CSV table of C-alpha atoms in Angstrom, one decimal:
chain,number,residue,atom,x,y,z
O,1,UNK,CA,-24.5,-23.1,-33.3
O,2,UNK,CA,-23.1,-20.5,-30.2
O,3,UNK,CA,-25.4,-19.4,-28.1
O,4,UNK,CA,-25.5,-16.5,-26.0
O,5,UNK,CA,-26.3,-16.5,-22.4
O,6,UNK,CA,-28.1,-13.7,-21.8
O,7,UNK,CA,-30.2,-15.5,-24.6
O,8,UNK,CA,-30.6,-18.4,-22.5
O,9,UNK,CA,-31.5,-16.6,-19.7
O,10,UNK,CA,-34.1,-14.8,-21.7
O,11,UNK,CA,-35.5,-18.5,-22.6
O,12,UNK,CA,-35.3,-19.5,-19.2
O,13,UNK,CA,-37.1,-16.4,-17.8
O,14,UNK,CA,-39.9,-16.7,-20.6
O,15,UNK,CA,-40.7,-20.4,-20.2
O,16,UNK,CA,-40.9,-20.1,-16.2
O,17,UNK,CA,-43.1,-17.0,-16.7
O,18,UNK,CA,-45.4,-18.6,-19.6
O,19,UNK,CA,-45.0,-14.8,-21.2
O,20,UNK,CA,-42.7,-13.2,-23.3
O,21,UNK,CA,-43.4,-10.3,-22.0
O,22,UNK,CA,-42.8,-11.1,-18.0
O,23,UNK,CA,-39.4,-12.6,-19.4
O,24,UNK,CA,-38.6,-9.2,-20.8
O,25,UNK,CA,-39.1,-7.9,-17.9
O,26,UNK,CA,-37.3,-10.0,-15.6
O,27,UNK,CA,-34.0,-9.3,-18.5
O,28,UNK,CA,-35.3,-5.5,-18.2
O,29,UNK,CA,-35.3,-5.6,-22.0
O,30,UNK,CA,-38.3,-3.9,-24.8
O,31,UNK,CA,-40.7,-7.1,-25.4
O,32,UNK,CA,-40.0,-6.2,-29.4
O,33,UNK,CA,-36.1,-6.7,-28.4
O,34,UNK,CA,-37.4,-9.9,-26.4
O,35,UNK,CA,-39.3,-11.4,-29.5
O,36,UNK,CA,-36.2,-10.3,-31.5
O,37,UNK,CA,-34.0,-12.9,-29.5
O,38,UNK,CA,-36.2,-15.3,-29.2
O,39,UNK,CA,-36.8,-15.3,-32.6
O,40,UNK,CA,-33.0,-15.2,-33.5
O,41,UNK,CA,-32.6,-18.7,-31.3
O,42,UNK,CA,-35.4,-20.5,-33.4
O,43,UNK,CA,-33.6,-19.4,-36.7
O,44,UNK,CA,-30.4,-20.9,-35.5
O,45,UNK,CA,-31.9,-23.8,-34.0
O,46,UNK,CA,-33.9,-24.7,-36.8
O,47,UNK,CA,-37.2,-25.2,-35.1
O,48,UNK,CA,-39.7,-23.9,-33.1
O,49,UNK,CA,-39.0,-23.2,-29.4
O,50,UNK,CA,-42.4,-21.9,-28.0
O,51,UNK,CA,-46.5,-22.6,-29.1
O,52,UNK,CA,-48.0,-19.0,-28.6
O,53,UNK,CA,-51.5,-18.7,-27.6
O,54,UNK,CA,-53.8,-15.8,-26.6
O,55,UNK,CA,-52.9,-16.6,-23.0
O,56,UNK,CA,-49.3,-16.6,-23.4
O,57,UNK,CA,-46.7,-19.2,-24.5
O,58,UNK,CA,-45.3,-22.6,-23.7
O,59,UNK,CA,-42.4,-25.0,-24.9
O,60,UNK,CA,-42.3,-26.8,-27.8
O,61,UNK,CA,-40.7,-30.2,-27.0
O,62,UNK,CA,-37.5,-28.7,-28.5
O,63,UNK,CA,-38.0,-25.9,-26.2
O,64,UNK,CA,-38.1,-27.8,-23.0
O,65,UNK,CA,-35.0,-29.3,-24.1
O,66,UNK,CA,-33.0,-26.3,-24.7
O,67,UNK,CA,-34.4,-24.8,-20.8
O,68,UNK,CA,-33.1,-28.1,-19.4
O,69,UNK,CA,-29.9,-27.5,-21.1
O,70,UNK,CA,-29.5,-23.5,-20.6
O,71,UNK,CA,-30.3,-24.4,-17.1
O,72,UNK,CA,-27.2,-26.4,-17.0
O,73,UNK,CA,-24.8,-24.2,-18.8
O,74,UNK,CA,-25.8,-21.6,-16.7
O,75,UNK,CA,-25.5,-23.1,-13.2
O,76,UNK,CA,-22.0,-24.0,-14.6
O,77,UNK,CA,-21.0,-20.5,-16.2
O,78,UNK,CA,-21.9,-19.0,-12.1
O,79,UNK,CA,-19.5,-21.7,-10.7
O,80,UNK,CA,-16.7,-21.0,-13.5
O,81,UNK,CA,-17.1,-17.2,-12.7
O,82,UNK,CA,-16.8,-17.9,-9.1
O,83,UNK,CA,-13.4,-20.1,-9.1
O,84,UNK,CA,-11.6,-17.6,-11.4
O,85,UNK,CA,-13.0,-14.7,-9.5
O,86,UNK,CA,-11.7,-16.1,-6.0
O,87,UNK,CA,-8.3,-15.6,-7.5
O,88,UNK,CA,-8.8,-12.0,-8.3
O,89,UNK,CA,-10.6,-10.9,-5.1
O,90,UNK,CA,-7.6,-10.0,-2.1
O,91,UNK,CA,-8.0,-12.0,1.0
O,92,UNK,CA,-9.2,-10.8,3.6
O,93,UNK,CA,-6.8,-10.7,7.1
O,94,UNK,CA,-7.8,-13.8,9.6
O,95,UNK,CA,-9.6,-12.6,12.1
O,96,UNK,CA,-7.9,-13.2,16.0
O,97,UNK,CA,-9.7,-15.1,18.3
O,98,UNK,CA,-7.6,-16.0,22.0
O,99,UNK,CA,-9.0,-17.7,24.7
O,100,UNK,CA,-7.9,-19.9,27.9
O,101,UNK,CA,-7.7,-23.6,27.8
O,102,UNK,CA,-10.8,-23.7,29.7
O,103,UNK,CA,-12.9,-22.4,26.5
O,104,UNK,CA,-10.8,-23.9,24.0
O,105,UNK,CA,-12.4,-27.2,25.3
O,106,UNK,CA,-15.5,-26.5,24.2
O,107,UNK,CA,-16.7,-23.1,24.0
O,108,UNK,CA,-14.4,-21.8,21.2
O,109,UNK,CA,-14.7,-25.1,19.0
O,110,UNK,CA,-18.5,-25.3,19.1
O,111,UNK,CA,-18.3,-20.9,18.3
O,112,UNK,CA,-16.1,-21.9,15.4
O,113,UNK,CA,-17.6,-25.0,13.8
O,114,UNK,CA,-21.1,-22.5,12.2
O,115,UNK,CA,-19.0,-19.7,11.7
O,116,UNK,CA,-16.4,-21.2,9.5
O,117,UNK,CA,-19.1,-22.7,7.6
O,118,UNK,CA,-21.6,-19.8,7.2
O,119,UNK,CA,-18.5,-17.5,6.3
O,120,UNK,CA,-16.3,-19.1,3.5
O,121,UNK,CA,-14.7,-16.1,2.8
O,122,UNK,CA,-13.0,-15.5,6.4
O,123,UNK,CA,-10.0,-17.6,7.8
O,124,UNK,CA,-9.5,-17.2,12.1
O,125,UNK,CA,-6.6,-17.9,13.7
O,126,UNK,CA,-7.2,-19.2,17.1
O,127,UNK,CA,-4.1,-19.6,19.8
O,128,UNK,CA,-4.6,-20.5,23.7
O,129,UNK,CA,-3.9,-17.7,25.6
O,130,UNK,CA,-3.6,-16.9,29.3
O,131,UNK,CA,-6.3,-13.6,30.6
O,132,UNK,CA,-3.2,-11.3,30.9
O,133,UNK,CA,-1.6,-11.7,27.9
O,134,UNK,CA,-5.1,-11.6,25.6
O,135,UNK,CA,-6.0,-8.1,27.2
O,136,UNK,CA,-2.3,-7.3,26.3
O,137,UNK,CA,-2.6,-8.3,22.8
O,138,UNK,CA,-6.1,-7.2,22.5
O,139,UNK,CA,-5.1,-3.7,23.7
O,140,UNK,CA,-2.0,-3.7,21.0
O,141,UNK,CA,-4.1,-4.5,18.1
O,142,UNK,CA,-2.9,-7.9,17.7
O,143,UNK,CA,-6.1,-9.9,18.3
O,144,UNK,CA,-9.8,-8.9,17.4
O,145,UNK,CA,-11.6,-11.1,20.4
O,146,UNK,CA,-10.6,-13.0,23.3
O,147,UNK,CA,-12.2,-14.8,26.2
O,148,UNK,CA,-10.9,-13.6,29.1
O,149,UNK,CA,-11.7,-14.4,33.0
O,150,UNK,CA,-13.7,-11.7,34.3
O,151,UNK,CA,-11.1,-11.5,37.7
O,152,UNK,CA,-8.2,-11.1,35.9
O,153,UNK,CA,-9.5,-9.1,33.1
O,154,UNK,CA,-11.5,-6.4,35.4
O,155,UNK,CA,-10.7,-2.7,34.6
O,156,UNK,CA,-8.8,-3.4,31.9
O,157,UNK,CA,-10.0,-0.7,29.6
O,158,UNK,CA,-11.6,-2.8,26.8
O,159,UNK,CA,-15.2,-3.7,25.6
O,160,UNK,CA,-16.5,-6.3,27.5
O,161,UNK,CA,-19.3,-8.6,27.8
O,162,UNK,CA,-20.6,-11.8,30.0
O,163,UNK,CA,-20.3,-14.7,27.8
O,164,UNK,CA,-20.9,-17.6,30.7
O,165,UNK,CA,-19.9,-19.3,34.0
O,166,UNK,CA,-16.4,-20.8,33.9
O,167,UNK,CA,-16.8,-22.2,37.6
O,168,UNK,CA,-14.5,-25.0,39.0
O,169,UNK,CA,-15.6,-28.5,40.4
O,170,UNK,CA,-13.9,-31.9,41.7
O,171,UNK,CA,-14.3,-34.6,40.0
O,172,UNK,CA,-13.7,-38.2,40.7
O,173,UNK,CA,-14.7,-41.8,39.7
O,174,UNK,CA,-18.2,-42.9,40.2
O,175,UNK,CA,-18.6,-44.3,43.8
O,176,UNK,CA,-15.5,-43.0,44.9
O,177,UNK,CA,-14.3,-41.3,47.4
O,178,UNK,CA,-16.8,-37.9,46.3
O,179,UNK,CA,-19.9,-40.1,46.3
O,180,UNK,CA,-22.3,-38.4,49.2
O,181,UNK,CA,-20.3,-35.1,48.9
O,182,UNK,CA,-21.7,-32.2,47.6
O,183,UNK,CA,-18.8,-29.2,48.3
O,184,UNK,CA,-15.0,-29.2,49.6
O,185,UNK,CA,-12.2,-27.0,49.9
O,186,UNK,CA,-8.9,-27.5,47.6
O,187,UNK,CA,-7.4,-28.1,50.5
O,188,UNK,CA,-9.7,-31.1,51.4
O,189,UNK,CA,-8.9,-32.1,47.3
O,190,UNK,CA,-5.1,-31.5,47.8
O,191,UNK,CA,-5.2,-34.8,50.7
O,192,UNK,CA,-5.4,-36.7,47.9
O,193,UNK,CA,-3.5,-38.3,44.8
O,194,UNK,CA,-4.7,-35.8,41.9
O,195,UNK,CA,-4.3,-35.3,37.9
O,196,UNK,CA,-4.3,-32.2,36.2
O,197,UNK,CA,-3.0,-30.4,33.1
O,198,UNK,CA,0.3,-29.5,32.3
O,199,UNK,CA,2.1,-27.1,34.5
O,200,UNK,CA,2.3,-24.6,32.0
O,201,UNK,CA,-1.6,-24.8,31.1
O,202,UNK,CA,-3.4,-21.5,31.7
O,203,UNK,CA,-5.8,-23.3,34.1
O,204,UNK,CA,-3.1,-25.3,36.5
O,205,UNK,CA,-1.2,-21.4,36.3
O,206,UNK,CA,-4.6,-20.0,37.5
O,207,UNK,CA,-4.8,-22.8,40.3
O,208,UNK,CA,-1.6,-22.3,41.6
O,209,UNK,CA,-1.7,-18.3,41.2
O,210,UNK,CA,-4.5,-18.4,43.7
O,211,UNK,CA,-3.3,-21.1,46.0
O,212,UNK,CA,-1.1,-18.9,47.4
O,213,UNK,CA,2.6,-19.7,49.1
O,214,UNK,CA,1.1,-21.9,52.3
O,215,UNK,CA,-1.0,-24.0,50.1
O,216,UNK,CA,-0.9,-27.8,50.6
O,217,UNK,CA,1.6,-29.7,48.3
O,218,UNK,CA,-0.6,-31.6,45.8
O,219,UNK,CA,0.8,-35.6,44.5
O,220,UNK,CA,0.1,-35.2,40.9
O,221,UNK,CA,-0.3,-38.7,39.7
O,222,UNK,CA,0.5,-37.5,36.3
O,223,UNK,CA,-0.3,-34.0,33.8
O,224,UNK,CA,-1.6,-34.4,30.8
O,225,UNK,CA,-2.3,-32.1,27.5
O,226,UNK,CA,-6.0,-31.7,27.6
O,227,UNK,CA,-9.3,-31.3,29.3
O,228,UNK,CA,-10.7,-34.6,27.7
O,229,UNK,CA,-7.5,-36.8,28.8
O,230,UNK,CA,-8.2,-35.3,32.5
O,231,UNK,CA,-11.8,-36.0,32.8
O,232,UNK,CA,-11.5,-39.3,31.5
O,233,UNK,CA,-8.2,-40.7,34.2
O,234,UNK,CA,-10.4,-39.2,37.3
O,235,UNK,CA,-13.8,-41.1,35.5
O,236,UNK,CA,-11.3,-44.1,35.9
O,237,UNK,CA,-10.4,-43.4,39.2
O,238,UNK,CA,-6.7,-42.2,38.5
O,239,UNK,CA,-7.0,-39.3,40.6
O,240,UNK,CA,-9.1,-36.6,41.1
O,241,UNK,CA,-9.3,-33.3,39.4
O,242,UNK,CA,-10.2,-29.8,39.6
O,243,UNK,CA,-12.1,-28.9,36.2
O,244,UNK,CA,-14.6,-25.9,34.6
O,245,UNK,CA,-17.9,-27.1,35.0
O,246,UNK,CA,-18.6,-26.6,31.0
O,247,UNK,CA,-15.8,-28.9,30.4
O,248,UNK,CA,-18.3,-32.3,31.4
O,249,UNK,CA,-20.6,-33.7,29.2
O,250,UNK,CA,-24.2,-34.3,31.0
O,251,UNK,CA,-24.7,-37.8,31.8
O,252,UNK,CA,-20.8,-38.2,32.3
O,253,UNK,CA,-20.9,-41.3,35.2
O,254,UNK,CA,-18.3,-39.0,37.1
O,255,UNK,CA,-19.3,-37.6,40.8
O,256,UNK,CA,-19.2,-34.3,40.9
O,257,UNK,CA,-18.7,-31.6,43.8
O,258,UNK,CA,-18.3,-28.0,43.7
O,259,UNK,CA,-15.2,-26.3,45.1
O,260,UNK,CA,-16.0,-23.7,47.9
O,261,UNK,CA,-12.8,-21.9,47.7
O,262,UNK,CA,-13.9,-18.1,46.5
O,263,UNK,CA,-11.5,-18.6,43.5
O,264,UNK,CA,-13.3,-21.0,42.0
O,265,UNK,CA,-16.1,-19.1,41.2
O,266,UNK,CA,-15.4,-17.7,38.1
O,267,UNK,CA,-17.2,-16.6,35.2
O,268,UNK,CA,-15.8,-15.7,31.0
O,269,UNK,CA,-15.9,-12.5,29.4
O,270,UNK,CA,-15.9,-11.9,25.5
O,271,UNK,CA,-13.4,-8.8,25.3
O,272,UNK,CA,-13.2,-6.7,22.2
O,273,UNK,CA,-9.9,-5.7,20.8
O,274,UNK,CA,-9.0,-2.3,18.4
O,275,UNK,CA,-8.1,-4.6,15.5
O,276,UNK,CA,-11.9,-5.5,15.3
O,277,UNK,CA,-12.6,-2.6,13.7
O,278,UNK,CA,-10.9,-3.5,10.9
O,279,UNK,CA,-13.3,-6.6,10.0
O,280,UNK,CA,-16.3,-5.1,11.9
O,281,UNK,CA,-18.8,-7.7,10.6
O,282,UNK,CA,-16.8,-10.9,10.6
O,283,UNK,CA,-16.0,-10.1,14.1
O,284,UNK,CA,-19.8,-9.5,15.0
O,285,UNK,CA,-20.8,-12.7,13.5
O,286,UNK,CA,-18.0,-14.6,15.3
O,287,UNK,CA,-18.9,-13.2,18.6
O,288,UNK,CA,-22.4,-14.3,18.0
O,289,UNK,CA,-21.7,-17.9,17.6
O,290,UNK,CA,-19.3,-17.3,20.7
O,291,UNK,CA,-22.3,-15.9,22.4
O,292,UNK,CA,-24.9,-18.6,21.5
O,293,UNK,CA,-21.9,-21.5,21.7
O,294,UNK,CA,-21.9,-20.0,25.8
O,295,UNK,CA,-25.5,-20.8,26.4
């Protein structure tokens, strides 16, 4: 026999309720065009589906079968009408999200992880950017959020926000030649051998922007790619290295000392750009997790 599904859902509704006339109700249908169906579906079956008492009704052991069944077929009809409907629906644009090496360490992946999950429906595209360039882009319309360095992104015209400290330290192998130290200048760091990040990395560019021309020559050991790769050749005792704070994990067996020169002290803003408008919410939920990944 064929059975229709707003049938089955009419069974459903009535054996969860133990009424035919809640299960109406939840169908918004007449209860005489709810006794009508259910009816209908024990002449086609060929047996009693319910036992009605003065107190309402409950399944017949053919009844409990058929709600275990419908159950099924419906769960299954909502997944079928959800994969052919994802072909019909027009996809939305990816939302823009730039940001310095510095927060693509951590900050950006940890924003990105809950927010790709919680929003299936929403791609991001996510580039490392350097401060100028994001406010550039974010003023065009070409990127919905960045994370920017509030120094370089001051008086820039867009919506801003604090989103966290982005503060540089030395690091260097446990015991080494930072244990007992507390604070030193770059210049103090730059008598050493050091390791950093590649020279065209937005943080190496900020070191040497601020440096200035009569800086000390640094002996870079070697460059390397990423933030992890760095930490872990000065944890060996490679060199040392000049690093964001948030980029160590706590309990790291590294020693640690803050830099005193006044550009180290820096701290990450979320900027907004025009093109957020377009995707108003997605870009409000993104900049939450952002938010919450900053903490």
């Amino acid at each position: 026999m064929r059975y229709d599904l707003d049938d089955l859902r009419l069974f459903r509704h009535i054996v969860a309720e133990g009424s035919i006339t809640a299960g109406a109700r939840r169908m918004h249908l007449s209860l005489p065009s709810a006794s009508a169906r259910v009816r209908s579906l024990e002449h086609h079956a060929g047996v009693a589906l319910l036992v009605r008492g003065r107190r309402g009704v409950r399944p017949t052991p053919a009844g409990t079968t058929l709600a275990r069944h419908a159950r099924d077929v419906l769960a299954q009809t909502a997944r079928l009408e959800g994969a052919v409907a994802s072909y019909t629906r027009s996809p939305a644009a990816p939302l823009t999200l730039l940001a310095g090496g510095s927060a693509m360490h951590r900050l950006v992946p940890q924003a990105l992880i809950p927010f790709l999950r919680e929003h299936p429906d929403v791609d991001v595209t996510v580039s490392e950017c350097r401060t100028p360039r994001t406010v550039r882009m974010l003023a065009d319309g070409e990127a919905d959020l960045g994370v920017v360095l509030d120094d370089e992104a001051r008086d820039c015209g867009l919506d801003t926000e604090p989103l966290g400290d982005d503060s540089l330290v030395v690091i260097g192998q446990a015991g080494g030649i930072l244990a007992g130290r507390t604070a030193l200048t770059y210049r103090e760091v730059a008598e050493h051998p050091l390791v950093g990040l590649d020279a065209d990395s937005s943080l190496r560019r900020w070191i040497e922007k601020n440096l200035g021309p009569h800086a000390p020559v640094a002996r870079y050991r070697t460059s390397v790619a990423g933030l992890s790769t760095l930490v872990a050749l000065a944890a060996a005792g490679v060199g040392l290295a000049v690093v964001p704070r948030r980029a160590l994990n706590p309990g790291q067996p590294l020693e640690v000392c803050d830099l005193q020169d006044p550009w180290a002290r820096r701290h990450h803003l979320l900027a907004w750009g025009a093109s957020a408008r377009s995707s108003p919410v997605a870009a409000a939920a993104l900049a939450g997790h952002l938010r919450r990944a900053a903490d």
